[in-house]
Coordinates of C-alpha atoms and ligand atoms in Angstrom, one line a residue:
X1 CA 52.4 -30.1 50.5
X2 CA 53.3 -27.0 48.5
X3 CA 51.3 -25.7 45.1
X4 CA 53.2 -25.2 41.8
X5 CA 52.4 -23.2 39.5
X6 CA 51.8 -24.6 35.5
X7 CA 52.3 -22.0 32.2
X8 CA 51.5 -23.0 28.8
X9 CA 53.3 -19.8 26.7
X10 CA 51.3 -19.8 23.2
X11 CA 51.7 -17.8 20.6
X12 CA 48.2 -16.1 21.6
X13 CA 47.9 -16.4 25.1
X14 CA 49.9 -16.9 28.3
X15 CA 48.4 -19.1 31.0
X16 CA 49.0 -19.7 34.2
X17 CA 47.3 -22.2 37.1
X18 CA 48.1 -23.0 40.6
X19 CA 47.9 -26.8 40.4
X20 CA 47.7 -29.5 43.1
X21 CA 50.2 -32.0 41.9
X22 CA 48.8 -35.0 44.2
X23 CA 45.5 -34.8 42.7
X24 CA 45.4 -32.7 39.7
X25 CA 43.3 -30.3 40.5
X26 CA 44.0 -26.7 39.1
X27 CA 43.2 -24.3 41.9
X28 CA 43.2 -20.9 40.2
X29 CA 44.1 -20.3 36.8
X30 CA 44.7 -16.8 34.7
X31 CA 45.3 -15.9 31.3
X32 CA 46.4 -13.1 29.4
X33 CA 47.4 -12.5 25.8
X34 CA 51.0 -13.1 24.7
X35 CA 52.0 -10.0 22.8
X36 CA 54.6 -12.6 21.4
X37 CA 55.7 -9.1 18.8
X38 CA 56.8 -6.8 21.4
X39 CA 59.5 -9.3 22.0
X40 CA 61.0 -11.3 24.3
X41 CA 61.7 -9.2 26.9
X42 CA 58.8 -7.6 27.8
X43 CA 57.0 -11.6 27.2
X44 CA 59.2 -12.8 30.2
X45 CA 58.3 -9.2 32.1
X46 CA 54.6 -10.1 31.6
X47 CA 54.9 -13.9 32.3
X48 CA 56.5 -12.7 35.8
X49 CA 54.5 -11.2 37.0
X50 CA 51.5 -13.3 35.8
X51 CA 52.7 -15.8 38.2
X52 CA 53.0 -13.1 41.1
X53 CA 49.3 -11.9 40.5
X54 CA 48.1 -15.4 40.1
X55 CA 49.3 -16.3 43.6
X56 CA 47.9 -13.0 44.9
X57 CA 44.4 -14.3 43.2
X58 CA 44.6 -17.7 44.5
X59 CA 44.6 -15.9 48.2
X60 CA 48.3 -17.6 48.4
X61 CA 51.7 -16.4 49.6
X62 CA 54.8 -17.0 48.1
X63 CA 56.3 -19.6 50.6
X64 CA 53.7 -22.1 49.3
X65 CA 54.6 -22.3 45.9
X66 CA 57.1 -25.1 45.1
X67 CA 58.0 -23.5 42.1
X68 CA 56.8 -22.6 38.6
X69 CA 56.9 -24.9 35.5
X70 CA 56.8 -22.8 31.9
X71 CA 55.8 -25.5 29.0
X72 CA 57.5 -23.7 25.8
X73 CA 56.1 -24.4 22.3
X74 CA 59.4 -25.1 20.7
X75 CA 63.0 -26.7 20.8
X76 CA 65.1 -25.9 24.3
X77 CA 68.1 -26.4 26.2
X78 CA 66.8 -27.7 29.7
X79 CA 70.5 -28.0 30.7
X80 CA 71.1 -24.3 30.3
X81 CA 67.2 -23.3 30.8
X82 CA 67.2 -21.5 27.5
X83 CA 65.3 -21.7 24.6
X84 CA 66.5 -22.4 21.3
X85 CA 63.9 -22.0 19.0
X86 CA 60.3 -20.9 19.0
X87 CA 59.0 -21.3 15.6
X88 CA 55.8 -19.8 16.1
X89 CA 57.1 -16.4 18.1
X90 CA 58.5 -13.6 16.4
X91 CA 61.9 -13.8 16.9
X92 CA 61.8 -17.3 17.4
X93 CA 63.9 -16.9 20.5
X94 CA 67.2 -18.2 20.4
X95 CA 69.2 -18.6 23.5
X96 CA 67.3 -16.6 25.3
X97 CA 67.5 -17.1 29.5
X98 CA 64.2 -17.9 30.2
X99 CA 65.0 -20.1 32.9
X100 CA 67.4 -17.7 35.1
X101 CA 65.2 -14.3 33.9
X102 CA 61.7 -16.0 35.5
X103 CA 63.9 -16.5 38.8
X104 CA 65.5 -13.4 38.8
X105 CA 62.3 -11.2 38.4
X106 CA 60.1 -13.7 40.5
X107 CA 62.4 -15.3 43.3
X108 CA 60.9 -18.7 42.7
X109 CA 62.8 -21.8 41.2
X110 CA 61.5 -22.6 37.5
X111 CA 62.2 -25.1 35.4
X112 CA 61.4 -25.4 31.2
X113 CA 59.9 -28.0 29.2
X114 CA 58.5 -28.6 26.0
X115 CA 54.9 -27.6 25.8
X116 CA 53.9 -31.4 24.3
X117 CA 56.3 -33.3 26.4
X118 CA 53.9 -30.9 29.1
X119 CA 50.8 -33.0 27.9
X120 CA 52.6 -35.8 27.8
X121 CA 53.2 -35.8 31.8
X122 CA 49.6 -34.4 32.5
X123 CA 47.8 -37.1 30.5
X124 CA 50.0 -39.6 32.3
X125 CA 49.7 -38.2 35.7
X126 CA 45.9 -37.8 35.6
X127 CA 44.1 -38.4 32.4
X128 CA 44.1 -40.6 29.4
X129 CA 47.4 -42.5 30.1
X130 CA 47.0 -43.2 33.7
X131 CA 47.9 -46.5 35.1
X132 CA 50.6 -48.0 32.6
X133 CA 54.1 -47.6 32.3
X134 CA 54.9 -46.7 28.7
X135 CA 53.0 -44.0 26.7
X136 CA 53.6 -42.3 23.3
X137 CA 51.8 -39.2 23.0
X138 CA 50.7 -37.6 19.4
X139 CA 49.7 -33.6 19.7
X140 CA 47.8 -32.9 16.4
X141 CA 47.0 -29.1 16.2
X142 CA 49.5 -26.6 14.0
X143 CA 51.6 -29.4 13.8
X144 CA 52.1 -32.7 15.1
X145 CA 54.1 -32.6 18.3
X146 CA 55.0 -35.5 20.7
X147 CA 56.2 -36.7 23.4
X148 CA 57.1 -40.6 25.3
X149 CA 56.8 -42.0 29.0
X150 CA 59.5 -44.9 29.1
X151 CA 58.9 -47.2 32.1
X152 CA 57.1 -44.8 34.1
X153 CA 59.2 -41.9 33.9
X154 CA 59.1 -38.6 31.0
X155 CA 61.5 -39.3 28.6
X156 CA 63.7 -36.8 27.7
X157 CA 66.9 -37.3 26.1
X158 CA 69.4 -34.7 24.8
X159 CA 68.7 -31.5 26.2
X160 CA 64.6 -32.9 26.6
X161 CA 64.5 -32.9 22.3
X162 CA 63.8 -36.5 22.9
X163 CA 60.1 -37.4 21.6
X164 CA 59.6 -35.3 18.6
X165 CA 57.2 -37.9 16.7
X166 CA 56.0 -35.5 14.4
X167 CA 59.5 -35.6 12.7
X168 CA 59.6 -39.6 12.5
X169 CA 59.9 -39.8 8.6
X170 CA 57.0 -41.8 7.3
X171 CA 58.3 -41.5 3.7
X172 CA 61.5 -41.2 2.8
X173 CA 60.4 -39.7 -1.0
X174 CA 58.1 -37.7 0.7
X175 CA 57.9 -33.5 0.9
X176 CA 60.2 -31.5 2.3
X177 CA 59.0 -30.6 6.0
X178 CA 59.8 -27.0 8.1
X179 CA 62.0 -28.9 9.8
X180 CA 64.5 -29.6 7.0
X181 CA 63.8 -33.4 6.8
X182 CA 61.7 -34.8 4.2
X183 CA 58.9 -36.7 4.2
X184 CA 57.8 -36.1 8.4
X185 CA 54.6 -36.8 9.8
X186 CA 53.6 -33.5 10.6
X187 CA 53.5 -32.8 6.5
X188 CA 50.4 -35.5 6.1
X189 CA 48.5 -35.5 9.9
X190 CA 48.6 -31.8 11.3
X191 CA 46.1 -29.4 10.8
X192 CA 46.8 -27.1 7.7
X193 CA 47.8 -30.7 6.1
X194 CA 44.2 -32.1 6.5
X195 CA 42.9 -28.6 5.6
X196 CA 44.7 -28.3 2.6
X197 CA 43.9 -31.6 1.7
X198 CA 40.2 -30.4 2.0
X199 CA 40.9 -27.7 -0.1
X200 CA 42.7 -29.4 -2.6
X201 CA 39.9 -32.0 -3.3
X202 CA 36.9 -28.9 -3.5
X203 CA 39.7 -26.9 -6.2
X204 CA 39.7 -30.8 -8.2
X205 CA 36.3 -30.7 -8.3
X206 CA 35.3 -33.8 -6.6
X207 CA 31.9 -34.9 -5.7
X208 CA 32.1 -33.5 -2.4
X209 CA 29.6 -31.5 0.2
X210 CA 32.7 -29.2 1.6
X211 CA 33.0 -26.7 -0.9
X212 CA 29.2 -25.8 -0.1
X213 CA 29.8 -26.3 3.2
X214 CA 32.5 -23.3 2.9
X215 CA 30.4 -21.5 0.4
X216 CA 33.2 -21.8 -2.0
X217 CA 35.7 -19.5 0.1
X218 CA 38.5 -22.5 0.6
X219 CA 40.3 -20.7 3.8
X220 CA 37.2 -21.5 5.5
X221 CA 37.9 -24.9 5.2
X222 CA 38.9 -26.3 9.1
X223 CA 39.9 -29.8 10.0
X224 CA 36.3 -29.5 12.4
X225 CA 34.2 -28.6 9.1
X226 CA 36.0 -32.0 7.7
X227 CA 35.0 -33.6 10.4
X228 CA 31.7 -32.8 10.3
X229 CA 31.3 -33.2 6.7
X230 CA 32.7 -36.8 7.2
X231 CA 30.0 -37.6 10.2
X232 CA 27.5 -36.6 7.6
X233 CA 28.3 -39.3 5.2
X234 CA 31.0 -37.6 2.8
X235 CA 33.1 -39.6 1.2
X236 CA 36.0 -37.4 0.3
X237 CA 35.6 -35.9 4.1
X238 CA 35.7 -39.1 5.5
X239 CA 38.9 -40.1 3.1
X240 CA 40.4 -37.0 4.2
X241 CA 40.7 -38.8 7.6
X242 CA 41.3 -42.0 6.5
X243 CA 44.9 -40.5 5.0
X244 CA 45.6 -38.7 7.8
X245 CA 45.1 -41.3 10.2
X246 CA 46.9 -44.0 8.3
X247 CA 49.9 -42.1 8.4
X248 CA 49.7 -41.5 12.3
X249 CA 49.2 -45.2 12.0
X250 CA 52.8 -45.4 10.3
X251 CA 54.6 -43.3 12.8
X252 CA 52.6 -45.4 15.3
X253 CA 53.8 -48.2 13.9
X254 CA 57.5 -47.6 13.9
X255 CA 56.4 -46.3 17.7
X256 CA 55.0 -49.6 18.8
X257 CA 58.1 -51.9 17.7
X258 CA 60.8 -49.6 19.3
X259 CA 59.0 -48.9 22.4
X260 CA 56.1 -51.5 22.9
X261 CA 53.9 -48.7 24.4
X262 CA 50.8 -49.8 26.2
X263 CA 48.9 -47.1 25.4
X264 CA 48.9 -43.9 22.5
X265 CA 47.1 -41.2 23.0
X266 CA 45.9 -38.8 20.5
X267 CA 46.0 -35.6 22.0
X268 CA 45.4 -31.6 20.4
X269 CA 42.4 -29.6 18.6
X270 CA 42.5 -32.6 15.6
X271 CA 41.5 -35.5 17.9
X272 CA 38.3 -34.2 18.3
X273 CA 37.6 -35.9 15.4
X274 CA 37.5 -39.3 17.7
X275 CA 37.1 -42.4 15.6
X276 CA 37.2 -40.8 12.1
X277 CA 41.1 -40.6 13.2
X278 CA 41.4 -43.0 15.2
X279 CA 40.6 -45.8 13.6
X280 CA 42.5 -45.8 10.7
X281 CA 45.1 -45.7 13.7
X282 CA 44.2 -49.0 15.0
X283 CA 43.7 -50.7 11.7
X284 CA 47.3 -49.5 10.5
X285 CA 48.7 -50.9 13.4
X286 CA 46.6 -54.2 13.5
X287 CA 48.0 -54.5 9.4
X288 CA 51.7 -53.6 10.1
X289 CA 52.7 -54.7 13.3
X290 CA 53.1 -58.6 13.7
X291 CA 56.7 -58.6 16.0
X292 CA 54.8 -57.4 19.6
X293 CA 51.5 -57.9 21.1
X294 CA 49.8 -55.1 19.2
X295 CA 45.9 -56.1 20.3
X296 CA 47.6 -55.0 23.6
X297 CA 48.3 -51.8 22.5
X298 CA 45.3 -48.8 23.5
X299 CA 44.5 -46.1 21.0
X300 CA 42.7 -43.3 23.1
X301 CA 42.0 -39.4 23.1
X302 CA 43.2 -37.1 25.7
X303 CA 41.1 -36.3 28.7
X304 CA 42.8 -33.6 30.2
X305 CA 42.3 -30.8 27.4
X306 CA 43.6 -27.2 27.7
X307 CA 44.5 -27.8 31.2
X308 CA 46.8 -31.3 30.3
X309 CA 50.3 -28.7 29.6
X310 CA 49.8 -26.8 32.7
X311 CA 48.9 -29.7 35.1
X312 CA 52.0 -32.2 33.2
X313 CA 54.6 -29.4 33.5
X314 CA 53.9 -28.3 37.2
X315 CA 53.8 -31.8 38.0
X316 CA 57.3 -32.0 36.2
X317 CA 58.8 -29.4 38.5
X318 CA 57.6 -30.9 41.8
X319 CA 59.1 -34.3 40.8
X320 CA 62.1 -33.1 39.9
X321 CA 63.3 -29.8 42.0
Ligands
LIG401 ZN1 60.0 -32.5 10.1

């Protein structure tokens, strides 16, 4: 059975593993940092041969890669194998040939995908959404990014845009998000939301331990200080969370009665916070969901961590090339 090779492209580093689809297992792995500001070019230039030196690395030749899967933080055109936008790389890359430029400079068939669609796959394949059929993923990290497995197979949709749950509107009065829509979950469950909302309460002056835990400098305020704060016994902290997790519990919500998902897993840098955002996950949805079988329904963290992307989108490719 050939290897494929996985790559998560952030906007800090580029990754690449050699990954055994039938088991999991990543076999080499390399990294190296983005240089997202020199541009797009010289990005795919670096990527390319990333993936040649990792094979050299792993003691491999060529002939025994199946092919190379790139998970792309941002909105693309798997059709055309382009991307369309990249909101968190200069340039934000539109229609740029990623696809057909990988192949050309490395010889070996590559497909795109979305880098939480990615996660989605891995933590299906071979971590915390093994076993059942239908899975809605929730990414919390920058933002809230997403991604569905429909009766056992990725979901896609137009162009693979399908899955987008931080962009389910949870409030139709509600703020205006990046996006253009108003009132998205990503404005009340990502990161800088719970941050800010940290922040926010230490500025008010509430009886809170996070502006000493900070020492007063409110950009040291993290989502993991929060966290901590809340584990300690704060209140506000653990409030913080509370919020946060009830509106994941909405978007779950909605989730639940379209897709009757067995299982959603909270995945990215924010669910380390475990049960703090958890539960207000699985309360919302025992409170609002009374038209399917919601005691069925699992709320879990991802196992797979950094590796989840490039295991999900390699395992993407050799399914489907
Ligand atoms: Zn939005």
């Amino acid at each position: 059975m050939k290897k494929y090779i996985g790559c998560d492209l952030g906007g800090t580093n580029l990754r690449a593993a050699i990954v055994d689809v039938e088991t999991g297992a990543v076999l080499h792995q390399m990294s190296i940092p983005t240089l997202a500001r020199e541009g797009h070019d010289a990005v795919m230039g670096r990527m390319a041969d990333l993936f040649l030196q990792v094979i050299q690395f792993a003691g491999m030749n060529k002939d025994e890669i199946g092919g190379v899967g790139i998970g792309v933080p941002g909105v693309l055109d798997l059709e055309k194998g382009e991307t369309l936008f990249l909101p968190n790389l200069p340039g934000t890359w539109p229609h740029i040939p990623l696809q057909a430029t990988i192949e050309k400079l490395t010889a070996l068939p590559t497909r795109l995908l979305n880098d939480v669609r990615s996660i989605t796959n891995g933590e299906w394949r071979f971590g915390a959404g093994r076993g059942v059929d239908t899975v809605a993923v929730f990414a919390i990290g920058t933002g809230v990014g997403g991604g569905l497995i429909v009766n056992g197979k990725l979901h896609l949709g137009i162009g693979g845009t399908g899955g987008e749950l931080g962009h389910t509107t949870i409030d139709f009065n509600g703020p205006r998000c990046g996006c253009g829509n108003y009132g998205c979950l990503e404005a009340y469950a990502s990161g800088p939301a719970i941050a800010a909302t940290g922040m926010k309460a230490v500025a008010q002056g509430l009886t809170t331990r996070l502006g000493d835990l900070c020492e007063y400098d409110l950009n040291r305020i993290t989502p993991k200080l929060i966290a901590d704060a809340a584990l300690d016994g704060d209140k506000v902290a653990k409030d913080i969370y509370e919020q946060a997790g009830f509106a994941l519990g909405i978007a779950a919500t909605n989730i639940c009665v379209a897709l009757g998902p067995r299982r959603i897993v909270i995945a990215g840098g924010v669910s380390q916070a475990g049960d703090l955002l958890l539960e207000p996950i699985r309360r919302t949805l025992r409170e609002r969901v009374h038209v399917m079988p919601v005691e069925q329904v699992e709320v879990v963290r991802s196992q797979l961590g950094d590796h989840a992307g490039m295991i999900g989108v390699a395992c993407w490719v050799a399914g489907n090339s």
